[in-house]
CSV table of C-alpha atoms and ligand atoms in Angstrom, one decimal:
chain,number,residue,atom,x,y,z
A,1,UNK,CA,13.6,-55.1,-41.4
A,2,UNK,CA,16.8,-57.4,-41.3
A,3,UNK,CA,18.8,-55.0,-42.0
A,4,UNK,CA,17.5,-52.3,-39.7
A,5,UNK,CA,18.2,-54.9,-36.7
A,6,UNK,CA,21.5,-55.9,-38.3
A,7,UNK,CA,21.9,-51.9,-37.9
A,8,UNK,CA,20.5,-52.0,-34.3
A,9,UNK,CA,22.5,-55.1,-32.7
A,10,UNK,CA,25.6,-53.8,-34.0
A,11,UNK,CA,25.2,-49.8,-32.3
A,12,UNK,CA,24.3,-52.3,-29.6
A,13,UNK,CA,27.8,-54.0,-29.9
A,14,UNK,CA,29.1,-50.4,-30.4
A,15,UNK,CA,27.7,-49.5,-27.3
A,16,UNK,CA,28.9,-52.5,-25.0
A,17,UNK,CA,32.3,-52.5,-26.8
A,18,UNK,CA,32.6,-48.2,-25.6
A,19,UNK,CA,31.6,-49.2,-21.9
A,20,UNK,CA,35.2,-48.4,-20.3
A,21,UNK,CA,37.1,-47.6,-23.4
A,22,UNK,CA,38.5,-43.9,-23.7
A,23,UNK,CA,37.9,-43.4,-27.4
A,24,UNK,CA,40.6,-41.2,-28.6
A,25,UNK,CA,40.6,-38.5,-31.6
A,26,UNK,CA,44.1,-37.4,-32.9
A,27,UNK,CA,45.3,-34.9,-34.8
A,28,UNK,CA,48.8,-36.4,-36.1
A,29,UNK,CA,49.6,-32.5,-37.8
A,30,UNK,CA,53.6,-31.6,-39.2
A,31,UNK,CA,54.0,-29.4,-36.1
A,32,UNK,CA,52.0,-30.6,-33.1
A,33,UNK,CA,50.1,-33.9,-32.2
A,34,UNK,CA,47.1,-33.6,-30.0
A,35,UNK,CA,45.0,-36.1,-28.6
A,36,UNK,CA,41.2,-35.6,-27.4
A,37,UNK,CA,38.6,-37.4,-26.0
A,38,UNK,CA,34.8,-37.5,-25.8
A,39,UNK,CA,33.0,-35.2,-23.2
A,40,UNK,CA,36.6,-34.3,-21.8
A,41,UNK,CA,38.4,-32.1,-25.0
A,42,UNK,CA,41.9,-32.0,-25.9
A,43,UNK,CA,43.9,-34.1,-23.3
A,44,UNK,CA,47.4,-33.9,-24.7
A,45,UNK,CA,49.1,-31.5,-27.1
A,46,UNK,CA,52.6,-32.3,-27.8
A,47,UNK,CA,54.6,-30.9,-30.6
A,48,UNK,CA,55.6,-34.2,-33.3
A,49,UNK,CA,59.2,-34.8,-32.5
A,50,UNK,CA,61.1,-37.1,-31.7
A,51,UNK,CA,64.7,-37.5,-30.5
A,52,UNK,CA,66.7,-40.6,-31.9
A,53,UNK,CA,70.2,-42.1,-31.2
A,54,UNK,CA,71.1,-41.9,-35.3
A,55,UNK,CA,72.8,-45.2,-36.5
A,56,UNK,CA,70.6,-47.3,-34.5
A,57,UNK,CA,67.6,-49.0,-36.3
A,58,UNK,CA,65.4,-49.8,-34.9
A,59,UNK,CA,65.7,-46.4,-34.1
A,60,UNK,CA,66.5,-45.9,-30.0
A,61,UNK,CA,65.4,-43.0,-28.3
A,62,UNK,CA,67.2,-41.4,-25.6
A,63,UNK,CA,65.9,-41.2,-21.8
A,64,UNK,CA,64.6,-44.3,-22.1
A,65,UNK,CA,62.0,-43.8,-24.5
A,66,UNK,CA,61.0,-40.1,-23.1
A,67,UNK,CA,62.3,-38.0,-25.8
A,68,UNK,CA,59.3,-37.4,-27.7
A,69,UNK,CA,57.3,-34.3,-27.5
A,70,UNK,CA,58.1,-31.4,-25.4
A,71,UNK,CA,61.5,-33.6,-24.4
A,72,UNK,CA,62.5,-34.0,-27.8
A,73,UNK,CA,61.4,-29.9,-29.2
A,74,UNK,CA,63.6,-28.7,-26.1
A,75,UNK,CA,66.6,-31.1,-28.0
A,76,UNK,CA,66.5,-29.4,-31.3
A,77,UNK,CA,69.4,-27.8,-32.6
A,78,UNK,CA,70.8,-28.6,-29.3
A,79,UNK,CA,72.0,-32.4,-29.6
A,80,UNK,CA,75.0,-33.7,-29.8
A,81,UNK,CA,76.4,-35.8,-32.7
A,82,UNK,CA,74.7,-39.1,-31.5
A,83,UNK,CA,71.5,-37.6,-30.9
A,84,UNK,CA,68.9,-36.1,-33.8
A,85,UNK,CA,65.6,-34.6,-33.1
A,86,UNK,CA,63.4,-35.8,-35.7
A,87,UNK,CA,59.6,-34.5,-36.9
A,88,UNK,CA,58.8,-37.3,-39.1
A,89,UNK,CA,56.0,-35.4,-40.4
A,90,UNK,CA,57.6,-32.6,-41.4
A,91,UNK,CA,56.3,-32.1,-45.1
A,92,UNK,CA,53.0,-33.4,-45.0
A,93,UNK,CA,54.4,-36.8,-45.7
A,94,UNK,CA,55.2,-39.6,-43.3
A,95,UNK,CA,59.0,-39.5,-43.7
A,96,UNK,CA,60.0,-42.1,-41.5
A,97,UNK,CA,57.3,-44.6,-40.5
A,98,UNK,CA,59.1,-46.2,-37.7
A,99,UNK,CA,59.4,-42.9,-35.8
A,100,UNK,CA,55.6,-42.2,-36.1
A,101,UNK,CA,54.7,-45.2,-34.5
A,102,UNK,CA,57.1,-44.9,-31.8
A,103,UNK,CA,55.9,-41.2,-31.2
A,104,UNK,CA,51.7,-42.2,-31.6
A,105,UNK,CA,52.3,-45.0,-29.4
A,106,UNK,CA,54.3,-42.5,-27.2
A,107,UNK,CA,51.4,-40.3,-26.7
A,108,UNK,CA,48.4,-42.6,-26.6
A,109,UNK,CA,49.7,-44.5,-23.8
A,110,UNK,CA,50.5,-41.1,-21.9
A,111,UNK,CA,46.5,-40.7,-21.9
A,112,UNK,CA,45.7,-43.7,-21.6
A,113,UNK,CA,44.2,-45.7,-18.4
A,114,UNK,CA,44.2,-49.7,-18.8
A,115,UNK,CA,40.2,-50.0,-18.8
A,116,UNK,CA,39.5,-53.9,-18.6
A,117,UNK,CA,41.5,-54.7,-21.7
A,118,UNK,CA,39.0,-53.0,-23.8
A,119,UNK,CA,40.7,-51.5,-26.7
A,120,UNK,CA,39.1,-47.9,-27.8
A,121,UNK,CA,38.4,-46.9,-31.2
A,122,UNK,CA,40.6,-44.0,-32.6
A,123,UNK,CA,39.8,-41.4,-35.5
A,124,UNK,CA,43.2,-40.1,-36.9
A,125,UNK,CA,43.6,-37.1,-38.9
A,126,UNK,CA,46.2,-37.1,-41.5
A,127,UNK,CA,47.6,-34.5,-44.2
A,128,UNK,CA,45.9,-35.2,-47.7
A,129,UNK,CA,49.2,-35.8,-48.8
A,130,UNK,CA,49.3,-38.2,-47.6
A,131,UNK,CA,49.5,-42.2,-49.8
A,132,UNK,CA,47.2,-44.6,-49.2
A,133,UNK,CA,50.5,-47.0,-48.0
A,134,UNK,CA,50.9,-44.5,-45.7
A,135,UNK,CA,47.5,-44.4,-44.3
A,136,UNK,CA,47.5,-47.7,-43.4
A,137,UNK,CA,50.5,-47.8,-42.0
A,138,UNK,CA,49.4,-44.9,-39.6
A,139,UNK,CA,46.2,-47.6,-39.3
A,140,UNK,CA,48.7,-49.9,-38.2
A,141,UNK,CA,50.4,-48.0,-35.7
A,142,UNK,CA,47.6,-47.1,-34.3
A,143,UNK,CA,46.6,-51.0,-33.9
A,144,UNK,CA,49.8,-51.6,-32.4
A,145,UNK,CA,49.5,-48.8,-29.7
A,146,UNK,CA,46.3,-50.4,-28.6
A,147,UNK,CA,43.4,-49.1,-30.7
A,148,UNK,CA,40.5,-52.1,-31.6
A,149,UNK,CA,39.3,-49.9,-35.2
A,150,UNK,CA,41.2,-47.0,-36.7
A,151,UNK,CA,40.0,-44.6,-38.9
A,152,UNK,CA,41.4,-41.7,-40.8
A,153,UNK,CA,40.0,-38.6,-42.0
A,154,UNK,CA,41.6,-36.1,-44.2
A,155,UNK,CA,43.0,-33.1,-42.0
A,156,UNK,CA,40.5,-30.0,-43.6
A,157,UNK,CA,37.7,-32.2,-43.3
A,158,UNK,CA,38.2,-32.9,-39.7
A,159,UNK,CA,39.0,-29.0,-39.1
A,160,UNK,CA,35.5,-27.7,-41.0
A,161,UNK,CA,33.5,-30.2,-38.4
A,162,UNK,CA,35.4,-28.8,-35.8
A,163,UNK,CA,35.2,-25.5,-36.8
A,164,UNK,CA,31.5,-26.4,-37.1
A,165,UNK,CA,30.8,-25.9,-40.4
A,166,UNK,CA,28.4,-27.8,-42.3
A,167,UNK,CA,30.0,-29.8,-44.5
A,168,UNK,CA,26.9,-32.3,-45.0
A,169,UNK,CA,24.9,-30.0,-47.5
A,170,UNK,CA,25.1,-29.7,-50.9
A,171,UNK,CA,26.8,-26.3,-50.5
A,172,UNK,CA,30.4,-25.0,-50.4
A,173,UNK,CA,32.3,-24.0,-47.6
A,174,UNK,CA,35.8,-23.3,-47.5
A,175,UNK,CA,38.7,-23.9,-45.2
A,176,UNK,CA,42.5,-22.8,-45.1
A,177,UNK,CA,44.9,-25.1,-42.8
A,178,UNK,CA,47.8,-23.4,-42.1
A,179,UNK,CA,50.1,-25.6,-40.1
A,180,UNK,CA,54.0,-26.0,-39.5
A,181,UNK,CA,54.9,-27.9,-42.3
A,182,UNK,CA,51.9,-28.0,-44.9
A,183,UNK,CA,49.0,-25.6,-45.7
A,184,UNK,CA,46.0,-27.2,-46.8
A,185,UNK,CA,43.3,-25.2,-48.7
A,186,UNK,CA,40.4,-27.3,-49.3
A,187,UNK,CA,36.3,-26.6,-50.3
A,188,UNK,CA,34.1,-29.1,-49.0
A,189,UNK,CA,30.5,-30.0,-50.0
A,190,UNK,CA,28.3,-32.9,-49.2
A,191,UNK,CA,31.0,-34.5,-46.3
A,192,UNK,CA,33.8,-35.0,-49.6
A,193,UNK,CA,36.9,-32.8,-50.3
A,194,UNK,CA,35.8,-30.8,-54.0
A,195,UNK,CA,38.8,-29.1,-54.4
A,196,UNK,CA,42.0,-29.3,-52.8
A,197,UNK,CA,45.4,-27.3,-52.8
A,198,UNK,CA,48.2,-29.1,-50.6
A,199,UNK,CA,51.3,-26.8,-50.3
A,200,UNK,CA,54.7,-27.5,-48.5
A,201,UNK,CA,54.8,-23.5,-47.4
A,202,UNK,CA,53.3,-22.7,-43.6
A,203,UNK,CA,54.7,-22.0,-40.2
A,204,UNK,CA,58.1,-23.5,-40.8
A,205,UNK,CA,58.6,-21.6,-44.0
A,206,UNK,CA,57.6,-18.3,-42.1
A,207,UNK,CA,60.3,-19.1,-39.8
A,208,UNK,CA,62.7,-19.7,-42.4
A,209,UNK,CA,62.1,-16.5,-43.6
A,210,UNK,CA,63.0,-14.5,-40.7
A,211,UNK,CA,66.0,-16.7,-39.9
A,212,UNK,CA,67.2,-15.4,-43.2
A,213,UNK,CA,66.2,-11.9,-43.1
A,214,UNK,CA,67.8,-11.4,-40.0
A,215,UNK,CA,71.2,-12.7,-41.4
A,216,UNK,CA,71.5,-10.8,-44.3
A,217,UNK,CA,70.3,-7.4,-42.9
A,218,UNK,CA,71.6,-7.9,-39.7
A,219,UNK,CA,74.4,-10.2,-40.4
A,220,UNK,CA,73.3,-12.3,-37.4
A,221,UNK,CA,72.5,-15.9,-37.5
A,222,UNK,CA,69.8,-17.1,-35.1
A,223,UNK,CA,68.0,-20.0,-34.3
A,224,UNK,CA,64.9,-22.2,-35.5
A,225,UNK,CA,63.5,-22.0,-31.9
A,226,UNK,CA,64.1,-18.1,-31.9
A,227,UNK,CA,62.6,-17.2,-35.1
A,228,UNK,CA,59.2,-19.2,-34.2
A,229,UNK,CA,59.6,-17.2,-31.3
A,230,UNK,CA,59.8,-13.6,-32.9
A,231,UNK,CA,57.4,-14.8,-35.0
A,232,UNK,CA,54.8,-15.4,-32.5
A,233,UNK,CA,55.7,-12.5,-30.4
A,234,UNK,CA,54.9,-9.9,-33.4
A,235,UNK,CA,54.7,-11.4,-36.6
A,236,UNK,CA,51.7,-10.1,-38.7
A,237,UNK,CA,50.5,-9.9,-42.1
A,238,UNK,CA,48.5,-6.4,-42.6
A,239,UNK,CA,49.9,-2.9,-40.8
A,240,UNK,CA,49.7,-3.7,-37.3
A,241,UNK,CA,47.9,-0.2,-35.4
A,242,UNK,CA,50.4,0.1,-33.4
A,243,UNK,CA,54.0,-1.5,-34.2
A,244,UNK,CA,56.0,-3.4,-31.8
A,245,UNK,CA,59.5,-4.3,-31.4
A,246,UNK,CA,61.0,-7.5,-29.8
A,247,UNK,CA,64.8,-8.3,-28.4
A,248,UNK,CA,66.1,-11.5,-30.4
A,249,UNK,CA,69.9,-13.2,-29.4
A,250,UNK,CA,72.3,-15.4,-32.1
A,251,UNK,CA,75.2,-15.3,-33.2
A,252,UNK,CA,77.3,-12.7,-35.1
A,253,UNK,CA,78.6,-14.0,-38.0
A,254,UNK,CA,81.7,-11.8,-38.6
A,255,UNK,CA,82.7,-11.8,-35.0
A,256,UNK,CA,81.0,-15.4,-33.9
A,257,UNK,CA,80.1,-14.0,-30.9
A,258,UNK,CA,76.8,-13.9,-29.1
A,259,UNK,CA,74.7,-11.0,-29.9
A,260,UNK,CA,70.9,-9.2,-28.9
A,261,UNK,CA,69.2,-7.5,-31.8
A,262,UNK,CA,65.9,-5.4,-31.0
A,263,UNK,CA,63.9,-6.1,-34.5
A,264,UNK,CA,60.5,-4.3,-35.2
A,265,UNK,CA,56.8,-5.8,-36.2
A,266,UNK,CA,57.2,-4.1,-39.7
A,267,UNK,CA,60.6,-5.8,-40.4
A,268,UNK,CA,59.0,-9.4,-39.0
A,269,UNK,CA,56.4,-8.9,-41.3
A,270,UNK,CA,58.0,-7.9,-44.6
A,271,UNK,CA,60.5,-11.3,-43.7
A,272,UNK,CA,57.4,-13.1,-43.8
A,273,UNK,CA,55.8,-11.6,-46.9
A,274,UNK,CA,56.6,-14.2,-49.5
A,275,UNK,CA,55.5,-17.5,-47.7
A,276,UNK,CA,52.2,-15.8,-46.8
A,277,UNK,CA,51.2,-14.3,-50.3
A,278,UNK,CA,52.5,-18.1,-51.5
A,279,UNK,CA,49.6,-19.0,-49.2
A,280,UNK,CA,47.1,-16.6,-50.5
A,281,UNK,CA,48.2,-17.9,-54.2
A,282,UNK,CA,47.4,-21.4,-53.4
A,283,UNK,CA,43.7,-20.3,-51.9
A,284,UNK,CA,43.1,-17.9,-55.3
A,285,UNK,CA,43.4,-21.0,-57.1
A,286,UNK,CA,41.8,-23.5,-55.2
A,287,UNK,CA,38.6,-20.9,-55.6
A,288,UNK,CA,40.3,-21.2,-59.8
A,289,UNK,CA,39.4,-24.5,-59.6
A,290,UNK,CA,36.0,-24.8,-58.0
A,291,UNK,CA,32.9,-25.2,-59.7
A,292,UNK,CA,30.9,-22.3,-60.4
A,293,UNK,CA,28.0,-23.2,-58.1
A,294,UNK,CA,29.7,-24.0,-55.0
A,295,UNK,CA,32.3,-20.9,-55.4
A,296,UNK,CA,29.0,-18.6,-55.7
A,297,UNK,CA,28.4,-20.4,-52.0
A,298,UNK,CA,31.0,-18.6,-50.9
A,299,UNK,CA,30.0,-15.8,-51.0
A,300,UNK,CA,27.5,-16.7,-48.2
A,301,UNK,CA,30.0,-19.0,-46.0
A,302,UNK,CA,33.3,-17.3,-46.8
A,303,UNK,CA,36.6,-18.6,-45.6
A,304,UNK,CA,37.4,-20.0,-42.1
A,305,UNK,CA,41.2,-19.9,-41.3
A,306,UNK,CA,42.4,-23.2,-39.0
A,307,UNK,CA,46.0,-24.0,-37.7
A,308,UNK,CA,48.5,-22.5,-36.3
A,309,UNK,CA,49.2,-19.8,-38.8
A,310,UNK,CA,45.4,-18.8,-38.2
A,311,UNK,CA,46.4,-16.8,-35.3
A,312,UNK,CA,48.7,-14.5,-37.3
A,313,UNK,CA,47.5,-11.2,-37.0
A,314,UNK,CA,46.1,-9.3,-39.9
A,315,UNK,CA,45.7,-12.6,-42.0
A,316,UNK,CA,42.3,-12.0,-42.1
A,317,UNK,CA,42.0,-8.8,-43.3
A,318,UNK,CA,44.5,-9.6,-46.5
A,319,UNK,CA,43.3,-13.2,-47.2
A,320,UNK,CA,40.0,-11.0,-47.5
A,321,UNK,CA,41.4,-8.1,-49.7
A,322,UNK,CA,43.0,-10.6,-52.0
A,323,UNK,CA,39.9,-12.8,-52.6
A,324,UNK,CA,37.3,-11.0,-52.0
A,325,UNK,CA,35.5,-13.0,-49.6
A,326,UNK,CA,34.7,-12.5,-45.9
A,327,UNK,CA,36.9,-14.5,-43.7
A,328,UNK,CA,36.7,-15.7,-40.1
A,329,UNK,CA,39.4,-17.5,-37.8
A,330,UNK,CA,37.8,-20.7,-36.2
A,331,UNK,CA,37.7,-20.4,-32.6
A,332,UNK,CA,40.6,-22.3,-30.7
A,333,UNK,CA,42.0,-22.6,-34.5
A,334,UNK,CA,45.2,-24.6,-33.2
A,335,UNK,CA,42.6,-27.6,-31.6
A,336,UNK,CA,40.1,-27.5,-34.8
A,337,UNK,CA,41.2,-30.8,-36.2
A,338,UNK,CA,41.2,-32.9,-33.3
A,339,UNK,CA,38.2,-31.7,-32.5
A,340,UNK,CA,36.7,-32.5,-35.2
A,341,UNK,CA,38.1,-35.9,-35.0
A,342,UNK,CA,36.4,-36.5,-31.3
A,343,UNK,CA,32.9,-35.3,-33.0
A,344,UNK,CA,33.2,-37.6,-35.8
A,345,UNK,CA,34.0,-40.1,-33.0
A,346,UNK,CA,30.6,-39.6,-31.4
A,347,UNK,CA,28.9,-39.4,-34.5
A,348,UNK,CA,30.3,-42.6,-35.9
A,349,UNK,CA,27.2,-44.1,-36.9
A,350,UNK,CA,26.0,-41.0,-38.6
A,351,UNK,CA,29.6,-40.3,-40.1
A,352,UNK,CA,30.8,-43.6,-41.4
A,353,UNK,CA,30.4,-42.9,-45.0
A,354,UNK,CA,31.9,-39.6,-44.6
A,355,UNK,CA,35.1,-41.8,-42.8
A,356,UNK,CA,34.4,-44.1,-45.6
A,357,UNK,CA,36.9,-42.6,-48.5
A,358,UNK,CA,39.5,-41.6,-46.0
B,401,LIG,P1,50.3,-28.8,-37.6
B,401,LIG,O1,48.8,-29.0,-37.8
B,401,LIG,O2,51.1,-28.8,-38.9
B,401,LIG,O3,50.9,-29.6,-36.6
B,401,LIG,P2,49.7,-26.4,-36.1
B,401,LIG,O4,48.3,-26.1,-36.6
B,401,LIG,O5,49.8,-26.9,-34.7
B,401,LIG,O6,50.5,-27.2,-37.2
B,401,LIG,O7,50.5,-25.0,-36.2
B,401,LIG,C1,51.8,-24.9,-35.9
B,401,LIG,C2,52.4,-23.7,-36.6
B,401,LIG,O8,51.7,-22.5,-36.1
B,401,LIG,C3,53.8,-23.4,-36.2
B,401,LIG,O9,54.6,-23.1,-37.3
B,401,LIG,C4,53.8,-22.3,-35.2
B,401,LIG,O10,54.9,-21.5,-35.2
B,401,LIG,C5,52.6,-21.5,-35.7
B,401,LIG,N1,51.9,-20.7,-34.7
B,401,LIG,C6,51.4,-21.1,-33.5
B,401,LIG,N2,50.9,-20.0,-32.8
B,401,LIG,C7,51.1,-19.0,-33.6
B,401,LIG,C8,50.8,-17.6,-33.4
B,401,LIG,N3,50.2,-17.1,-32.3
B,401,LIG,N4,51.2,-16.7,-34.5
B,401,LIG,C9,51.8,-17.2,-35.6
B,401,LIG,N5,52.1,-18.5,-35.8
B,401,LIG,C10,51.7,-19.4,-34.8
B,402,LIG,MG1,47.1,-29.4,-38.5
């Protein structure tokens, strides 16, 4: 009885303490922040960079604090000596702590309206990787942009609630993460992480891999900015019905001059053969690693592909080959995880244990 009012008075609190607030559910990924709210979706999606004067610490950032985001992802590869673009993300890992919180700060107070001093409550995803110093350091940052309670939740698990699967039951289901920096393979059952493969090889690695194919059969070097690019245009993963070609620019080595390259689908995708089958390695032995009963689940529920790299064509089909199981891409697989962290949001009461570990 006491306890069930204690309950009562303090959704009550809850209640009084949301009236004005804008809640906010971020998704703090390797390659792009985003930032949603309750009843209104994703309000800001803003690639994780940040441009610093290097030297300085604190660290200053140029433009008077407006090289983060978009500002700072145009910088990259294009600064000048004083100037470095940062992701402070990049591996999984919160490599610099002081440049998170300038870029969290950054972008909560772009969608953020001063509501009556009323601070909102904030559920931040983070990479599993992720230390427990860490996570309460991105608590902290959090705090000090503005937030009244901070929680995290472990990236897959926001991304399977906000690819809707049930991850309440006593049964497996299975997600693969693939983002810029880190792919995260993970089986979930009863709300907790079972089994979990974190690996440093995604979109970045990809992009890598044309960057080098391109030099050594073309002898050209280009760009990070213009192998994502290719890589979007018509990178793929399976035989493509019909394949496409794409015009690239660099530089050619031998003469250092500026050059154009027309490169096909087929040559995109045998560049990016090797960080993709690493990929499919990792998933082959997460499923190693899962207990008998909840791997026979998938066999019902399958695989769901989130991130980025989700929208890869063809990734499907061999991700199925390879294991077996039926795979699906979540909708909107870029925007899963925050999501996910704006229905945990409204489900707070129902989803604090679930927070609870993370
Ligand atoms: P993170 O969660 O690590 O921030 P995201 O889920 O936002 O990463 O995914 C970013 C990665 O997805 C980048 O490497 C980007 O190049 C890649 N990406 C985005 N769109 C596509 C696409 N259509 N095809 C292939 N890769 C894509
Ligand atoms: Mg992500």
């Amino acid at each position: 009885m006491a306890r069930g009012l204690g309950l009562s008075l303090r959704r009550m609190f809850n209640w009084a303490m949301s009236l004005g607030a804008m809640d906010l559910g971020i998704d703090l990924g390797t390659a792009n922040t985003l930032v949603c709210v309750p009843g209104k979706g994703v309000v800001l999606m803003e690639p994780s960079v940040v441009a610093v004067k290097t030297g300085t610490h604190p660290p200053i950032v140029p433009l008077n604090g407006r090289a983060v985001g978009y500002e700072a992802k145009r910088m990259i590869e294009r600064t000048p000596e004083n100037i470095k673009a940062i992701r402070p993300l990049k591996d999984g890992v919160i490599a610099d702590f002081e440049v998170t919180e300038i870029m969290l700060r950054y972008f909560i107070q772009k969608v953020q309206r001063r509501s009556w001093g009323v601070r909102p409550r904030m559920v931040v995803s983070v990479p599993s990787g992720v230390t427990a110093v860490q996570k309460e350091a991105v608590k902290n940052s959090a705090i000090n942009a503005g937030a009244r309670r901070v929680y995290t939740v472990f990236e897959p698990k926001a991304g399977a609630i906000g690819a809707g699967l049930e991850i309440s039951e006593p049964q497996g289901a299975m997600v693969i993460d693939i983002g810029g920096g880190t792919t995260e393979v993970a089986v979930l059952s009863l709300g907790e992480v079972v089994t979990l493969q974190s690996l440093p090889v995604a979109g970045d690695e990809m992009d890598e891999a044309v960057i080098t194919y391109v030099r050594d059969m073309y002898g050209l070097e280009i760009g990070h900015r213009t192998a994502e690019e290719v890589k979007i245009a018509i990178g793929s993963a399976y035989p493509l019905q019909e394949e496409v070609s794409y015009e690239i620019r660099g530089k050619d080595i031998a003469a250092g001059l500026p050059r154009r390259l027309e490169i096909s689908s087929a040559e995109i995708r045998e560049a990016i053969t090797s960080p993709i089958h690493r990929i499919i390695d990792a998933a082959k032995s997460c499923l190693d690693a899962t207990p008998p009963e909840l791997a026979s689940d998938l066999l019902n529920t399958g695989i769901t592909l989130l991130g980025g790299g989700a929208l890869i064509p063809g990734l499907r089909e061999i991700i199925s080959e390879e294991t077996g199981l039926e795979v699906h891409v979540a909708e909107d697989p870029i925007t899963a995880v925050a999501r996910g962290t704006v229905m945990l949001l409204e489900r707070l009461d129902e989803y604090e244990d679930v927070l609870a570990g993370d």
